[in-house]
Structure formats: structure tokens, C-alpha cells
Amino acid sequence: MTEQHSQPSFEAQFARLEEIVALLDRGTLPLEQLLELYEEAMQLIAWCRQYLEKAELRIIEIRGSSPPAEESPGPETG
């Protein structure tokens, strides 16, 4: 098994964040629960942000290691 199976996916973390936002938007929860959800949401935001930063760096690395695409001439005019 790989380490990826031990960590939740970006999609799962983001879905949980959306769920928390929906709960917070209702405004019907007790204050203590709101605070707990807010704290969890902030942790999820930090996790997602870090994940996206790593993904961006990986994309930059991939683009930097591949040869530039040849530009094809556009349609001739005239």
C-alpha cells in the first residue's frame, strides 16, 4: 500500500469544508459547536492551501522539465 491511502484526498477535505460552511451559514448551532466547526474549517483551509501550493510547484516542475512546444503557424491571411 502507498502512503496516499493513509491521507484523505483533497476532494474529501474540500467536501468537508463545504459541509462546515453550510452548517455555519445556518446559524442555528450553539456557540461552542460553532467555534469547534470554525476551528476545523481553518485547519482544513490551511491543509487545502498547502496541498494546492504543492500541486502548483509540481506543475511548474513538470512544465520546466518538458521541452517547449513548437509554435505552429497561424492561418495565413491575405
mmCIF file of C-alpha atoms in Angstrom:
data_model
loop_
_atom_site.group_PDB
_atom_site.id
_atom_site.type_symbol
_atom_site.label_atom_id
_atom_site.label_comp_id
_atom_site.label_asym_id
_atom_site.label_seq_id
_atom_site.Cartn_x
_atom_site.Cartn_y
_atom_site.Cartn_z
ATOM 1 C CA MET A 1 0.000 0.000 0.000
ATOM 2 C CA THR A 2 1.121 3.559 -0.610
ATOM 3 C CA GLU A 3 1.070 6.471 1.800
ATOM 4 C CA GLN A 4 -1.648 8.139 -0.272
ATOM 5 C CA HIS A 5 -4.234 5.761 1.183
ATOM 6 C CA SER A 6 -3.474 6.926 4.726
ATOM 7 C CA GLN A 7 -4.130 10.590 3.919
ATOM 8 C CA PRO A 8 -7.512 11.983 2.930
ATOM 9 C CA SER A 9 -7.852 13.276 -0.599
ATOM 10 C CA PHE A 10 -8.087 16.937 -1.485
ATOM 11 C CA GLU A 11 -11.635 16.316 -2.667
ATOM 12 C CA ALA A 12 -12.630 14.765 0.679
ATOM 13 C CA GLN A 13 -11.093 17.621 2.651
ATOM 14 C CA PHE A 14 -12.739 20.230 0.431
ATOM 15 C CA ALA A 15 -16.106 18.463 0.683
ATOM 16 C CA ARG A 16 -15.843 18.543 4.481
ATOM 17 C CA LEU A 17 -15.000 22.240 4.323
ATOM 18 C CA GLU A 18 -18.097 22.890 2.198
ATOM 19 C CA GLU A 19 -20.177 20.898 4.688
ATOM 20 C CA ILE A 20 -18.881 23.015 7.567
ATOM 21 C CA VAL A 21 -19.584 26.245 5.685
ATOM 22 C CA ALA A 22 -23.168 25.109 5.122
ATOM 23 C CA LEU A 23 -23.542 24.325 8.834
ATOM 24 C CA LEU A 24 -22.106 27.697 9.827
ATOM 25 C CA ASP A 25 -24.390 29.502 7.371
ATOM 26 C CA ARG A 26 -27.479 28.060 9.047
ATOM 27 C CA GLY A 27 -26.730 29.968 12.223
ATOM 28 C CA THR A 28 -28.725 27.560 14.379
ATOM 29 C CA LEU A 29 -25.897 25.784 16.192
ATOM 30 C CA PRO A 30 -24.803 26.508 19.755
ATOM 31 C CA LEU A 31 -21.825 28.823 20.109
ATOM 32 C CA GLU A 32 -19.458 26.103 21.348
ATOM 33 C CA GLN A 33 -20.206 23.929 18.319
ATOM 34 C CA LEU A 34 -19.786 26.939 16.016
ATOM 35 C CA LEU A 35 -16.347 27.579 17.487
ATOM 36 C CA GLU A 36 -15.323 23.938 17.041
ATOM 37 C CA LEU A 37 -16.507 23.933 13.433
ATOM 38 C CA TYR A 38 -14.780 27.239 12.753
ATOM 39 C CA GLU A 39 -11.521 25.853 14.113
ATOM 40 C CA GLU A 40 -11.867 22.710 11.987
ATOM 41 C CA ALA A 41 -12.624 24.845 8.926
ATOM 42 C CA MET A 42 -9.492 26.926 9.468
ATOM 43 C CA GLN A 43 -7.398 23.757 9.708
ATOM 44 C CA LEU A 44 -8.974 22.429 6.514
ATOM 45 C CA ILE A 45 -8.306 25.716 4.717
ATOM 46 C CA ALA A 46 -4.651 25.562 5.742
ATOM 47 C CA TRP A 47 -4.410 21.921 4.614
ATOM 48 C CA CYS A 48 -6.065 22.640 1.249
ATOM 49 C CA ARG A 49 -3.911 25.718 0.667
ATOM 50 C CA GLN A 50 -0.734 23.729 1.350
ATOM 51 C CA TYR A 51 -1.924 20.916 -0.933
ATOM 52 C CA LEU A 52 -2.634 23.378 -3.751
ATOM 53 C CA GLU A 53 0.755 25.060 -3.307
ATOM 54 C CA LYS A 54 2.472 21.670 -3.630
ATOM 55 C CA ALA A 55 0.391 20.884 -6.713
ATOM 56 C CA GLU A 56 1.331 24.231 -8.262
ATOM 57 C CA LEU A 57 5.029 23.584 -7.634
ATOM 58 C CA ARG A 58 4.698 20.155 -9.208
ATOM 59 C CA ILE A 59 3.053 21.650 -12.297
ATOM 60 C CA ILE A 60 5.832 24.235 -12.584
ATOM 61 C CA GLU A 61 8.395 21.447 -12.258
ATOM 62 C CA ILE A 62 6.689 19.347 -14.933
ATOM 63 C CA ARG A 63 6.387 22.292 -17.309
ATOM 64 C CA GLY A 64 10.022 23.199 -16.722
ATOM 65 C CA SER A 65 11.269 19.699 -17.500
ATOM 66 C CA SER A 66 9.310 19.261 -20.718
ATOM 67 C CA PRO A 67 10.571 20.714 -23.981
ATOM 68 C CA PRO A 68 8.700 23.793 -25.198
ATOM 69 C CA ALA A 69 6.010 23.076 -27.742
ATOM 70 C CA GLU A 70 6.763 24.230 -31.244
ATOM 71 C CA GLU A 71 4.633 27.103 -32.294
ATOM 72 C CA SER A 72 2.525 26.241 -35.265
ATOM 73 C CA PRO A 73 1.990 28.984 -37.790
ATOM 74 C CA GLY A 74 -1.420 30.539 -37.676
ATOM 75 C CA PRO A 75 -3.756 30.664 -40.643
ATOM 76 C CA GLU A 76 -2.305 32.722 -43.423
ATOM 77 C CA THR A 77 -4.113 35.902 -44.273
ATOM 78 C CA GLY A 78 -4.115 37.780 -47.460
#
